[in-house]
Amino acid sequence: MKLIQIDPTNADSLAEIESAAFVIALDGTQTLETPVTKSKHLWHAGDGGKFSNNRFVDKPAQFICWTDQSSNTARGGLMGEHSAMDGTPIVRFCEFILENIEKFLHRLEEPVDQSIANARTDISMPLHLPFNESGLEASINEARDEVAKLSANGLSTDAWTQMIIQLAYSRLVAIEGSENVPAATYEAATMRSFINGRYECIRSTTSDSATFVDAMNNTEKTNADRKDALKTAVNTHVHNTKQVSSGHSVDRNLFDLQKSLYPSEQVPELLIDELFNKSSTWTISTSQISTKGFETYGWGEVAPHGFGVAYSIFENCLQFTVTNTVMYGTTKDKNGKGKKRNDTFVALFDEAAKDMLILFKPAQRQAKL
């Protein structure tokens, strides 16, 4: 390594970094106003990668901190390397940090507390914006009732969300004129109840999810048909999730067997089967982490033509982060079509979610589908 050859001291410095549990990168003052700009700053090391020299990516956890220019307050995020860690423990780690910062703020001694107050005197006070909310109470209560209906009907919110993804993708490929074949969809299931357990794969695409998608896109179907198909698909997903989480799955086992083969060994026919490989090419890679400590989170697509879909389920909303490569297209035509494709897919998430919610509203809304 040239850095070590230049000066032996570099080897000592590098050893310090590599032996650390995590890295903290300080990026100074930044103007990052939206979740997208913040995510790109964390993931891409700023606009054009200008902070690349202030990163050490070969580390399971890297905390990236900056001062928000508009509010003069501290901000931060995390960039992780998945092979060495999983989402659940790192989320708990972050929540622990935030909880202790909150406790610390309540225990500040008066002189320090006064210094903070003095430092804020030159910051403009927030402006109160008056709103006339008369008449909104009924709409708010109606929205709460709709959320309650999901639980009242015994529908898992995670499975519901997975069906949103399936429906949105079916409409994307229809717009693109591609073959309307359900995409292999990976959802992570934790296996931490087992010794050395990490993650397994829940296959979100099933015959029942395909039947549901077809019902939603078929104008000859009634809302009752669609609702029945949705309930069946959701129940199947819940059943599969329980099976996977209790150790009754095959994906990681087959993957390990595939990777354990020596170059000289003959590959079993199963592992070179066209259907096996197509169904294991994760066009849609999904997972759920729901924590109020993250404004947003996500990862890149697994397949070149696919999407990474991170989502969070909160009391009054679903939040999605959808990623894919900008350079989407054929080998001869990789011209940045991915941005438009992403925008279309995101819009279809909203459409799919609303169409599914209509199923639990009065029959007069049927015509909207």
mmCIF file of C-alpha atoms in Angstrom:
data_model
loop_
_atom_site.group_PDB
_atom_site.id
_atom_site.type_symbol
_atom_site.label_atom_id
_atom_site.label_comp_id
_atom_site.label_asym_id
_atom_site.label_seq_id
_atom_site.Cartn_x
_atom_site.Cartn_y
_atom_site.Cartn_z
ATOM 1 C CA MET A 1 0.000 0.000 0.000
ATOM 2 C CA LYS A 2 1.590 3.246 -1.183
ATOM 3 C CA LEU A 3 0.383 5.251 1.831
ATOM 4 C CA ILE A 4 2.283 2.958 4.191
ATOM 5 C CA GLN A 5 5.375 2.988 1.992
ATOM 6 C CA ILE A 6 5.549 6.776 2.103
ATOM 7 C CA ASP A 7 5.858 6.910 5.887
ATOM 8 C CA PRO A 8 5.672 4.149 8.532
ATOM 9 C CA THR A 9 3.647 6.544 10.695
ATOM 10 C CA ASN A 10 0.816 6.152 8.228
ATOM 11 C CA ALA A 11 0.611 2.467 9.102
ATOM 12 C CA ASP A 12 0.128 3.335 12.781
ATOM 13 C CA SER A 13 -2.529 5.901 11.948
ATOM 14 C CA LEU A 14 -4.333 3.473 9.671
ATOM 15 C CA ALA A 15 -4.209 0.794 12.363
ATOM 16 C CA GLU A 16 -5.885 3.203 14.792
ATOM 17 C CA ILE A 17 -8.703 3.815 12.334
ATOM 18 C CA GLU A 18 -9.141 0.158 11.438
ATOM 19 C CA SER A 19 -9.203 -0.931 15.080
ATOM 20 C CA ALA A 20 -11.893 1.606 15.987
ATOM 21 C CA ALA A 21 -15.466 0.426 16.522
ATOM 22 C CA PHE A 22 -16.723 3.276 14.346
ATOM 23 C CA VAL A 23 -15.628 6.463 12.603
ATOM 24 C CA ILE A 24 -16.874 10.022 13.082
ATOM 25 C CA ALA A 25 -16.589 12.365 10.080
ATOM 26 C CA LEU A 26 -17.012 16.115 10.657
ATOM 27 C CA ASP A 27 -18.183 17.990 7.558
ATOM 28 C CA GLY A 28 -18.392 21.545 8.896
ATOM 29 C CA THR A 29 -21.347 23.779 8.032
ATOM 30 C CA GLN A 30 -23.733 22.585 5.321
ATOM 31 C CA THR A 31 -27.020 23.609 3.728
ATOM 32 C CA LEU A 32 -29.011 20.402 3.384
ATOM 33 C CA GLU A 33 -32.691 21.248 3.360
ATOM 34 C CA THR A 34 -34.489 18.077 2.254
ATOM 35 C CA PRO A 35 -34.311 14.368 3.101
ATOM 36 C CA VAL A 36 -33.016 13.756 -0.427
ATOM 37 C CA THR A 37 -30.129 16.231 -0.160
ATOM 38 C CA LYS A 38 -29.217 14.876 3.274
ATOM 39 C CA SER A 39 -29.290 11.301 2.010
ATOM 40 C CA LYS A 40 -27.097 12.160 -0.975
ATOM 41 C CA HIS A 41 -24.659 13.957 1.308
ATOM 42 C CA LEU A 42 -24.353 10.868 3.495
ATOM 43 C CA TRP A 43 -24.296 8.344 0.678
ATOM 44 C CA HIS A 44 -22.378 10.220 -2.034
ATOM 45 C CA ALA A 45 -20.064 12.242 0.240
ATOM 46 C CA GLY A 46 -21.625 15.521 -0.812
ATOM 47 C CA ASP A 47 -22.270 17.066 -4.195
ATOM 48 C CA GLY A 48 -19.808 15.559 -6.645
ATOM 49 C CA GLY A 49 -18.220 13.548 -3.838
ATOM 50 C CA LYS A 50 -16.333 16.584 -2.546
ATOM 51 C CA PHE A 51 -16.161 15.102 0.966
ATOM 52 C CA SER A 52 -14.795 11.766 -0.224
ATOM 53 C CA ASN A 53 -11.453 12.528 1.413
ATOM 54 C CA ASN A 54 -13.298 12.853 4.727
ATOM 55 C CA ARG A 55 -14.737 9.333 4.688
ATOM 56 C CA PHE A 56 -13.515 5.863 5.625
ATOM 57 C CA VAL A 57 -16.091 3.655 3.959
ATOM 58 C CA ASP A 58 -14.481 0.340 4.923
ATOM 59 C CA LYS A 59 -16.042 0.489 8.371
ATOM 60 C CA PRO A 60 -19.282 -1.037 9.718
ATOM 61 C CA ALA A 61 -20.471 2.285 11.130
ATOM 62 C CA GLN A 62 -19.494 5.808 10.127
ATOM 63 C CA PHE A 63 -21.225 8.749 11.796
ATOM 64 C CA ILE A 64 -21.232 11.845 9.601
ATOM 65 C CA CYS A 65 -21.906 15.118 11.399
ATOM 66 C CA TRP A 66 -22.366 18.717 10.273
ATOM 67 C CA THR A 67 -23.801 22.038 11.378
ATOM 68 C CA ASP A 68 -27.001 23.095 9.665
ATOM 69 C CA GLN A 69 -26.390 26.554 8.225
ATOM 70 C CA SER A 70 -29.973 27.814 8.485
ATOM 71 C CA SER A 71 -30.563 26.827 12.117
ATOM 72 C CA ASN A 72 -26.961 26.659 13.387
ATOM 73 C CA THR A 73 -27.760 23.323 15.013
ATOM 74 C CA ALA A 74 -25.966 20.001 14.901
ATOM 75 C CA ARG A 75 -27.092 17.347 12.440
ATOM 76 C CA GLY A 76 -25.850 13.866 11.724
ATOM 77 C CA GLY A 77 -26.364 10.590 9.960
ATOM 78 C CA LEU A 78 -24.948 7.119 9.613
ATOM 79 C CA MET A 79 -23.326 5.272 6.736
ATOM 80 C CA GLY A 80 -23.056 1.546 7.387
ATOM 81 C CA GLU A 81 -21.404 -1.439 5.732
ATOM 82 C CA HIS A 82 -23.947 -4.264 5.828
ATOM 83 C CA SER A 83 -21.691 -7.323 5.685
ATOM 84 C CA ALA A 84 -20.475 -6.738 9.240
ATOM 85 C CA MET A 85 -23.682 -5.559 10.882
ATOM 86 C CA ASP A 86 -27.466 -5.549 10.629
ATOM 87 C CA GLY A 87 -30.041 -2.798 10.881
ATOM 88 C CA THR A 88 -31.730 -3.741 14.154
ATOM 89 C CA PRO A 89 -28.701 -3.470 16.498
ATOM 90 C CA ILE A 90 -27.346 -0.325 14.835
ATOM 91 C CA VAL A 91 -30.768 1.332 15.133
ATOM 92 C CA ARG A 92 -30.829 0.488 18.828
ATOM 93 C CA PHE A 93 -27.313 1.931 19.115
ATOM 94 C CA CYS A 94 -28.458 5.188 17.499
ATOM 95 C CA GLU A 95 -31.558 5.346 19.693
ATOM 96 C CA PHE A 96 -29.341 4.853 22.760
ATOM 97 C CA ILE A 97 -27.191 7.814 21.691
ATOM 98 C CA LEU A 98 -30.206 10.056 21.081
ATOM 99 C CA GLU A 99 -31.853 9.060 24.363
ATOM 100 C CA ASN A 100 -28.704 9.898 26.303
ATOM 101 C CA ILE A 101 -28.266 13.224 24.522
ATOM 102 C CA GLU A 102 -31.822 14.052 25.568
ATOM 103 C CA LYS A 103 -31.068 13.074 29.178
ATOM 104 C CA PHE A 104 -27.885 15.146 29.108
ATOM 105 C CA LEU A 105 -29.739 18.228 27.927
ATOM 106 C CA HIS A 106 -32.033 18.000 30.951
ATOM 107 C CA ARG A 107 -29.062 17.811 33.334
ATOM 108 C CA LEU A 108 -27.090 20.789 32.028
ATOM 109 C CA GLU A 109 -25.651 22.999 34.720
ATOM 110 C CA GLU A 110 -26.965 26.556 34.807
ATOM 111 C CA PRO A 111 -23.810 28.280 33.439
ATOM 112 C CA VAL A 112 -23.688 25.946 30.441
ATOM 113 C CA ASP A 113 -27.427 26.230 29.945
ATOM 114 C CA GLN A 114 -27.156 30.018 30.008
ATOM 115 C CA SER A 115 -24.310 29.946 27.495
ATOM 116 C CA ILE A 116 -26.478 27.966 25.104
ATOM 117 C CA ALA A 117 -29.304 30.445 25.613
ATOM 118 C CA ASN A 118 -26.972 33.359 24.914
ATOM 119 C CA ALA A 119 -25.685 31.683 21.765
ATOM 120 C CA ARG A 120 -29.232 31.483 20.473
ATOM 121 C CA THR A 121 -30.129 35.135 20.999
ATOM 122 C CA ASP A 122 -29.064 36.117 17.481
ATOM 123 C CA ILE A 123 -31.237 33.435 15.894
ATOM 124 C CA SER A 124 -34.556 34.711 14.620
ATOM 125 C CA MET A 125 -37.499 33.508 16.648
ATOM 126 C CA PRO A 126 -39.888 31.220 14.788
ATOM 127 C CA LEU A 127 -42.846 32.988 13.224
ATOM 128 C CA HIS A 128 -46.270 31.762 14.258
ATOM 129 C CA LEU A 129 -48.424 30.983 11.224
ATOM 130 C CA PRO A 130 -52.144 31.175 12.022
ATOM 131 C CA PHE A 131 -54.496 28.628 10.455
ATOM 132 C CA ASN A 132 -58.245 28.448 10.419
ATOM 133 C CA GLU A 133 -58.876 24.796 11.220
ATOM 134 C CA SER A 134 -62.655 24.850 11.422
ATOM 135 C CA GLY A 135 -64.128 21.911 9.541
ATOM 136 C CA LEU A 136 -60.903 19.889 9.563
ATOM 137 C CA GLU A 137 -61.787 17.887 12.661
ATOM 138 C CA ALA A 138 -64.096 15.586 10.693
ATOM 139 C CA SER A 139 -61.412 14.910 8.068
ATOM 140 C CA ILE A 140 -58.813 14.174 10.744
ATOM 141 C CA ASN A 141 -61.146 11.785 12.528
ATOM 142 C CA GLU A 142 -61.986 10.105 9.217
ATOM 143 C CA ALA A 143 -58.287 9.535 8.508
ATOM 144 C CA ARG A 144 -57.795 8.042 11.967
ATOM 145 C CA ASP A 145 -60.770 5.770 11.407
ATOM 146 C CA GLU A 146 -59.264 4.532 8.134
ATOM 147 C CA VAL A 147 -56.018 3.602 9.876
ATOM 148 C CA ALA A 148 -57.971 1.891 12.650
ATOM 149 C CA LYS A 149 -59.897 -0.124 10.064
ATOM 150 C CA LEU A 150 -56.679 -1.779 8.918
ATOM 151 C CA SER A 151 -56.169 -3.211 12.393
ATOM 152 C CA ALA A 152 -59.867 -3.883 12.870
ATOM 153 C CA ASN A 153 -59.849 -6.025 9.734
ATOM 154 C CA GLY A 154 -56.867 -7.967 11.009
ATOM 155 C CA LEU A 155 -54.514 -6.688 8.305
ATOM 156 C CA SER A 156 -50.806 -6.622 9.067
ATOM 157 C CA THR A 157 -49.406 -3.178 8.252
ATOM 158 C CA ASP A 158 -46.132 -4.732 7.084
ATOM 159 C CA ALA A 159 -47.923 -7.116 4.718
ATOM 160 C CA TRP A 160 -50.169 -4.243 3.587
ATOM 161 C CA THR A 161 -47.071 -2.217 2.748
ATOM 162 C CA GLN A 162 -45.570 -5.102 0.801
ATOM 163 C CA MET A 163 -48.749 -5.286 -1.296
ATOM 164 C CA ILE A 164 -48.423 -1.558 -2.048
ATOM 165 C CA ILE A 165 -44.965 -2.299 -3.444
ATOM 166 C CA GLN A 166 -46.254 -5.197 -5.552
ATOM 167 C CA LEU A 167 -49.112 -3.139 -6.988
ATOM 168 C CA ALA A 168 -46.931 -0.114 -7.721
ATOM 169 C CA TYR A 169 -44.330 -2.232 -9.531
ATOM 170 C CA SER A 170 -46.967 -3.951 -11.686
ATOM 171 C CA ARG A 171 -48.126 -0.534 -12.868
ATOM 172 C CA LEU A 172 -44.564 0.598 -13.524
ATOM 173 C CA VAL A 173 -43.846 -2.313 -15.875
ATOM 174 C CA ALA A 174 -47.218 -1.723 -17.554
ATOM 175 C CA ILE A 175 -46.228 1.889 -18.272
ATOM 176 C CA GLU A 176 -42.839 0.758 -19.564
ATOM 177 C CA GLY A 177 -44.446 -1.854 -21.794
ATOM 178 C CA SER A 178 -42.436 -4.639 -20.190
ATOM 179 C CA GLU A 179 -43.638 -8.182 -19.657
ATOM 180 C CA ASN A 180 -46.101 -8.128 -16.767
ATOM 181 C CA VAL A 181 -44.321 -10.699 -14.615
ATOM 182 C CA PRO A 182 -44.146 -10.189 -10.832
ATOM 183 C CA ALA A 183 -40.679 -9.201 -9.681
ATOM 184 C CA ALA A 184 -38.665 -11.301 -7.258
ATOM 185 C CA THR A 185 -38.998 -9.330 -4.034
ATOM 186 C CA TYR A 186 -36.801 -9.736 -0.975
ATOM 187 C CA GLU A 187 -37.934 -8.702 2.495
ATOM 188 C CA ALA A 188 -35.489 -9.127 5.346
ATOM 189 C CA ALA A 189 -36.574 -11.214 8.344
ATOM 190 C CA THR A 190 -34.470 -11.164 11.482
ATOM 191 C CA MET A 191 -33.130 -14.476 12.762
ATOM 192 C CA ARG A 192 -31.640 -13.072 15.955
ATOM 193 C CA SER A 193 -33.612 -15.526 18.083
ATOM 194 C CA PHE A 194 -31.132 -18.162 16.872
ATOM 195 C CA ILE A 195 -27.469 -18.403 17.886
ATOM 196 C CA ASN A 196 -25.395 -16.434 15.354
ATOM 197 C CA GLY A 197 -28.619 -15.690 13.473
ATOM 198 C CA ARG A 198 -28.734 -12.651 11.223
ATOM 199 C CA TYR A 199 -31.274 -12.400 8.411
ATOM 200 C CA GLU A 200 -33.371 -14.599 6.178
ATOM 201 C CA CYS A 201 -35.476 -13.862 3.127
ATOM 202 C CA ILE A 202 -39.237 -13.460 3.032
ATOM 203 C CA ARG A 203 -40.402 -13.830 -0.557
ATOM 204 C CA SER A 204 -43.064 -11.146 -0.856
ATOM 205 C CA THR A 205 -44.090 -12.191 -4.359
ATOM 206 C CA THR A 206 -46.559 -15.080 -4.147
ATOM 207 C CA SER A 207 -49.399 -16.488 -6.222
ATOM 208 C CA ASP A 208 -51.802 -14.703 -3.874
ATOM 209 C CA SER A 209 -50.023 -11.353 -4.233
ATOM 210 C CA ALA A 210 -50.166 -11.770 -8.029
ATOM 211 C CA THR A 211 -53.905 -12.518 -7.821
ATOM 212 C CA PHE A 212 -54.390 -9.374 -5.740
ATOM 213 C CA VAL A 213 -52.435 -7.229 -8.205
ATOM 214 C CA ASP A 214 -54.433 -8.613 -11.129
ATOM 215 C CA ALA A 215 -57.687 -7.856 -9.301
ATOM 216 C CA MET A 216 -56.617 -4.268 -8.618
ATOM 217 C CA ASN A 217 -55.698 -3.686 -12.256
ATOM 218 C CA ASN A 218 -58.761 -5.437 -13.711
ATOM 219 C CA THR A 219 -61.637 -3.005 -14.256
ATOM 220 C CA GLU A 220 -64.128 -5.878 -14.318
ATOM 221 C CA LYS A 221 -63.404 -6.762 -10.695
ATOM 222 C CA THR A 222 -65.475 -5.283 -7.877
ATOM 223 C CA ASN A 223 -64.083 -3.697 -4.736
ATOM 224 C CA ALA A 224 -65.336 -6.740 -2.839
ATOM 225 C CA ASP A 225 -63.236 -8.959 -5.123
ATOM 226 C CA ARG A 226 -60.219 -6.748 -4.601
ATOM 227 C CA LYS A 227 -60.661 -6.627 -0.839
ATOM 228 C CA ASP A 228 -60.927 -10.416 -0.619
ATOM 229 C CA ALA A 229 -57.810 -10.805 -2.759
ATOM 230 C CA LEU A 230 -55.939 -8.299 -0.583
ATOM 231 C CA LYS A 231 -56.880 -10.098 2.623
ATOM 232 C CA THR A 232 -55.758 -13.425 1.178
ATOM 233 C CA ALA A 233 -52.432 -11.968 -0.004
ATOM 234 C CA VAL A 234 -51.838 -10.277 3.357
ATOM 235 C CA ASN A 235 -52.607 -13.447 5.303
ATOM 236 C CA THR A 236 -50.271 -15.449 3.068
ATOM 237 C CA HIS A 237 -47.496 -12.927 3.663
ATOM 238 C CA VAL A 238 -48.044 -13.044 7.429
ATOM 239 C CA HIS A 239 -47.937 -16.848 7.367
ATOM 240 C CA ASN A 240 -44.731 -16.844 5.306
ATOM 241 C CA THR A 241 -43.158 -14.293 7.643
ATOM 242 C CA LYS A 242 -43.849 -16.487 10.664
ATOM 243 C CA GLN A 243 -42.455 -19.523 8.864
ATOM 244 C CA VAL A 244 -39.256 -17.730 7.884
ATOM 245 C CA SER A 245 -38.725 -16.186 11.333
ATOM 246 C CA SER A 246 -39.071 -19.605 12.954
ATOM 247 C CA GLY A 247 -36.336 -21.052 10.745
ATOM 248 C CA HIS A 248 -38.435 -22.666 8.014
ATOM 249 C CA SER A 249 -36.854 -21.038 4.986
ATOM 250 C CA VAL A 250 -34.419 -22.115 2.292
ATOM 251 C CA ASP A 251 -32.991 -19.012 0.623
ATOM 252 C CA ARG A 252 -29.939 -18.374 2.816
ATOM 253 C CA ASN A 253 -29.230 -22.111 2.960
ATOM 254 C CA LEU A 254 -29.239 -22.428 -0.831
ATOM 255 C CA PHE A 255 -27.202 -19.232 -1.168
ATOM 256 C CA ASP A 256 -24.579 -20.586 1.244
ATOM 257 C CA LEU A 257 -24.422 -23.897 -0.598
ATOM 258 C CA GLN A 258 -23.958 -22.038 -3.875
ATOM 259 C CA LYS A 259 -21.103 -19.932 -2.482
ATOM 260 C CA SER A 260 -19.411 -22.881 -0.771
ATOM 261 C CA LEU A 261 -18.683 -24.667 -4.049
ATOM 262 C CA TYR A 262 -15.042 -24.881 -5.083
ATOM 263 C CA PRO A 263 -14.210 -23.777 -8.655
ATOM 264 C CA SER A 264 -13.432 -27.376 -9.556
ATOM 265 C CA GLU A 265 -16.751 -28.722 -8.278
ATOM 266 C CA GLN A 266 -19.704 -29.443 -10.523
ATOM 267 C CA VAL A 267 -22.607 -27.091 -9.890
ATOM 268 C CA PRO A 268 -25.837 -28.950 -9.026
ATOM 269 C CA GLU A 269 -28.577 -28.571 -11.627
ATOM 270 C CA LEU A 270 -30.847 -26.785 -9.166
ATOM 271 C CA LEU A 271 -28.364 -23.946 -8.743
ATOM 272 C CA ILE A 272 -28.121 -23.306 -12.491
ATOM 273 C CA ASP A 273 -31.837 -23.669 -13.148
ATOM 274 C CA GLU A 274 -33.238 -20.632 -14.994
ATOM 275 C CA LEU A 275 -36.237 -20.268 -12.694
ATOM 276 C CA PHE A 276 -34.073 -20.609 -9.585
ATOM 277 C CA ASN A 277 -31.728 -17.851 -10.708
ATOM 278 C CA LYS A 278 -34.477 -15.554 -11.955
ATOM 279 C CA SER A 279 -36.432 -15.912 -8.725
ATOM 280 C CA SER A 280 -33.278 -15.157 -6.729
ATOM 281 C CA THR A 281 -32.396 -12.016 -8.655
ATOM 282 C CA TRP A 282 -33.900 -9.494 -6.296
ATOM 283 C CA THR A 283 -35.470 -6.892 -8.544
ATOM 284 C CA ILE A 284 -36.968 -5.318 -5.433
ATOM 285 C CA SER A 285 -34.984 -5.390 -2.193
ATOM 286 C CA THR A 286 -37.038 -4.301 0.816
ATOM 287 C CA SER A 287 -36.812 -4.017 4.571
ATOM 288 C CA GLN A 288 -38.517 -2.166 7.385
ATOM 289 C CA ILE A 289 -36.889 -0.112 10.123
ATOM 290 C CA SER A 290 -39.307 2.044 12.082
ATOM 291 C CA THR A 291 -37.645 4.492 14.438
ATOM 292 C CA LYS A 292 -38.293 8.154 15.128
ATOM 293 C CA GLY A 293 -34.544 8.649 15.409
ATOM 294 C CA PHE A 294 -34.072 8.504 11.618
ATOM 295 C CA GLU A 295 -35.505 11.137 9.318
ATOM 296 C CA THR A 296 -34.990 8.691 6.474
ATOM 297 C CA TYR A 297 -32.802 5.726 5.574
ATOM 298 C CA GLY A 298 -32.102 3.447 2.637
ATOM 299 C CA TRP A 299 -29.662 1.479 0.496
ATOM 300 C CA GLY A 300 -28.905 0.879 -3.152
ATOM 301 C CA GLU A 301 -30.585 -1.528 -5.539
ATOM 302 C CA VAL A 302 -29.384 -5.154 -5.578
ATOM 303 C CA ALA A 303 -30.075 -5.893 -9.254
ATOM 304 C CA PRO A 304 -28.942 -3.404 -11.947
ATOM 305 C CA HIS A 305 -32.516 -3.049 -13.218
ATOM 306 C CA GLY A 306 -34.071 -3.090 -9.751
ATOM 307 C CA PHE A 307 -34.914 -0.927 -6.767
ATOM 308 C CA GLY A 308 -34.013 -0.632 -3.126
ATOM 309 C CA VAL A 309 -37.179 0.060 -1.135
ATOM 310 C CA ALA A 310 -36.686 0.960 2.513
ATOM 311 C CA TYR A 311 -39.810 1.743 4.479
ATOM 312 C CA SER A 312 -40.931 2.779 7.940
ATOM 313 C CA ILE A 313 -44.343 2.256 9.485
ATOM 314 C CA PHE A 314 -45.467 4.990 11.860
ATOM 315 C CA GLU A 315 -48.729 5.640 13.676
ATOM 316 C CA ASN A 316 -50.129 7.972 11.039
ATOM 317 C CA CYS A 317 -48.050 7.402 7.918
ATOM 318 C CA LEU A 318 -45.912 5.102 5.815
ATOM 319 C CA GLN A 319 -42.523 6.415 4.684
ATOM 320 C CA PHE A 320 -40.656 4.999 1.691
ATOM 321 C CA THR A 321 -37.136 5.578 0.403
ATOM 322 C CA VAL A 322 -36.787 4.344 -3.177
ATOM 323 C CA THR A 323 -33.364 4.033 -4.809
ATOM 324 C CA ASN A 324 -32.120 2.832 -8.174
ATOM 325 C CA THR A 325 -29.256 3.511 -10.540
ATOM 326 C CA VAL A 326 -29.494 6.676 -12.615
ATOM 327 C CA MET A 327 -27.681 4.965 -15.488
ATOM 328 C CA TYR A 328 -30.601 2.711 -16.378
ATOM 329 C CA GLY A 329 -31.058 1.209 -19.810
ATOM 330 C CA THR A 330 -29.403 -1.185 -22.215
ATOM 331 C CA THR A 331 -25.636 -1.449 -22.532
ATOM 332 C CA LYS A 332 -25.758 0.866 -25.547
ATOM 333 C CA ASP A 333 -28.226 3.289 -23.988
ATOM 334 C CA LYS A 334 -27.295 3.951 -20.371
ATOM 335 C CA ASN A 335 -28.316 7.569 -20.518
ATOM 336 C CA GLY A 336 -29.615 8.441 -17.083
ATOM 337 C CA LYS A 337 -33.201 7.253 -17.521
ATOM 338 C CA GLY A 338 -33.182 5.964 -13.960
ATOM 339 C CA LYS A 339 -34.170 9.330 -12.447
ATOM 340 C CA LYS A 340 -37.400 9.478 -14.438
ATOM 341 C CA ARG A 341 -38.047 5.825 -13.662
ATOM 342 C CA ASN A 342 -37.623 6.493 -9.955
ATOM 343 C CA ASP A 343 -40.001 9.467 -10.076
ATOM 344 C CA THR A 344 -42.611 7.346 -11.841
ATOM 345 C CA PHE A 345 -42.270 4.493 -9.362
ATOM 346 C CA VAL A 346 -42.588 6.837 -6.377
ATOM 347 C CA ALA A 347 -45.755 8.392 -7.832
ATOM 348 C CA LEU A 348 -47.183 4.903 -8.312
ATOM 349 C CA PHE A 349 -46.576 4.128 -4.630
ATOM 350 C CA ASP A 350 -48.906 6.976 -3.727
ATOM 351 C CA GLU A 351 -51.470 5.875 -6.293
ATOM 352 C CA ALA A 352 -51.366 2.233 -5.171
ATOM 353 C CA ALA A 353 -51.728 3.106 -1.493
ATOM 354 C CA LYS A 354 -54.735 5.338 -2.167
ATOM 355 C CA ASP A 355 -56.402 2.742 -4.389
ATOM 356 C CA MET A 356 -55.998 0.129 -1.669
ATOM 357 C CA LEU A 357 -57.444 2.466 0.945
ATOM 358 C CA ILE A 358 -60.490 3.021 -1.264
ATOM 359 C CA LEU A 359 -61.370 -0.642 -0.733
ATOM 360 C CA PHE A 360 -62.299 0.230 2.842
ATOM 361 C CA LYS A 361 -64.411 3.250 1.929
ATOM 362 C CA PRO A 362 -68.080 3.438 0.888
ATOM 363 C CA ALA A 363 -69.114 1.793 -2.379
ATOM 364 C CA GLN A 364 -69.702 5.087 -4.180
ATOM 365 C CA ARG A 365 -65.919 5.488 -4.495
ATOM 366 C CA GLN A 366 -65.805 2.354 -6.703
ATOM 367 C CA ALA A 367 -65.881 4.399 -9.914
ATOM 368 C CA LYS A 368 -62.475 5.923 -9.133
ATOM 369 C CA LEU A 369 -60.832 2.615 -9.961
#
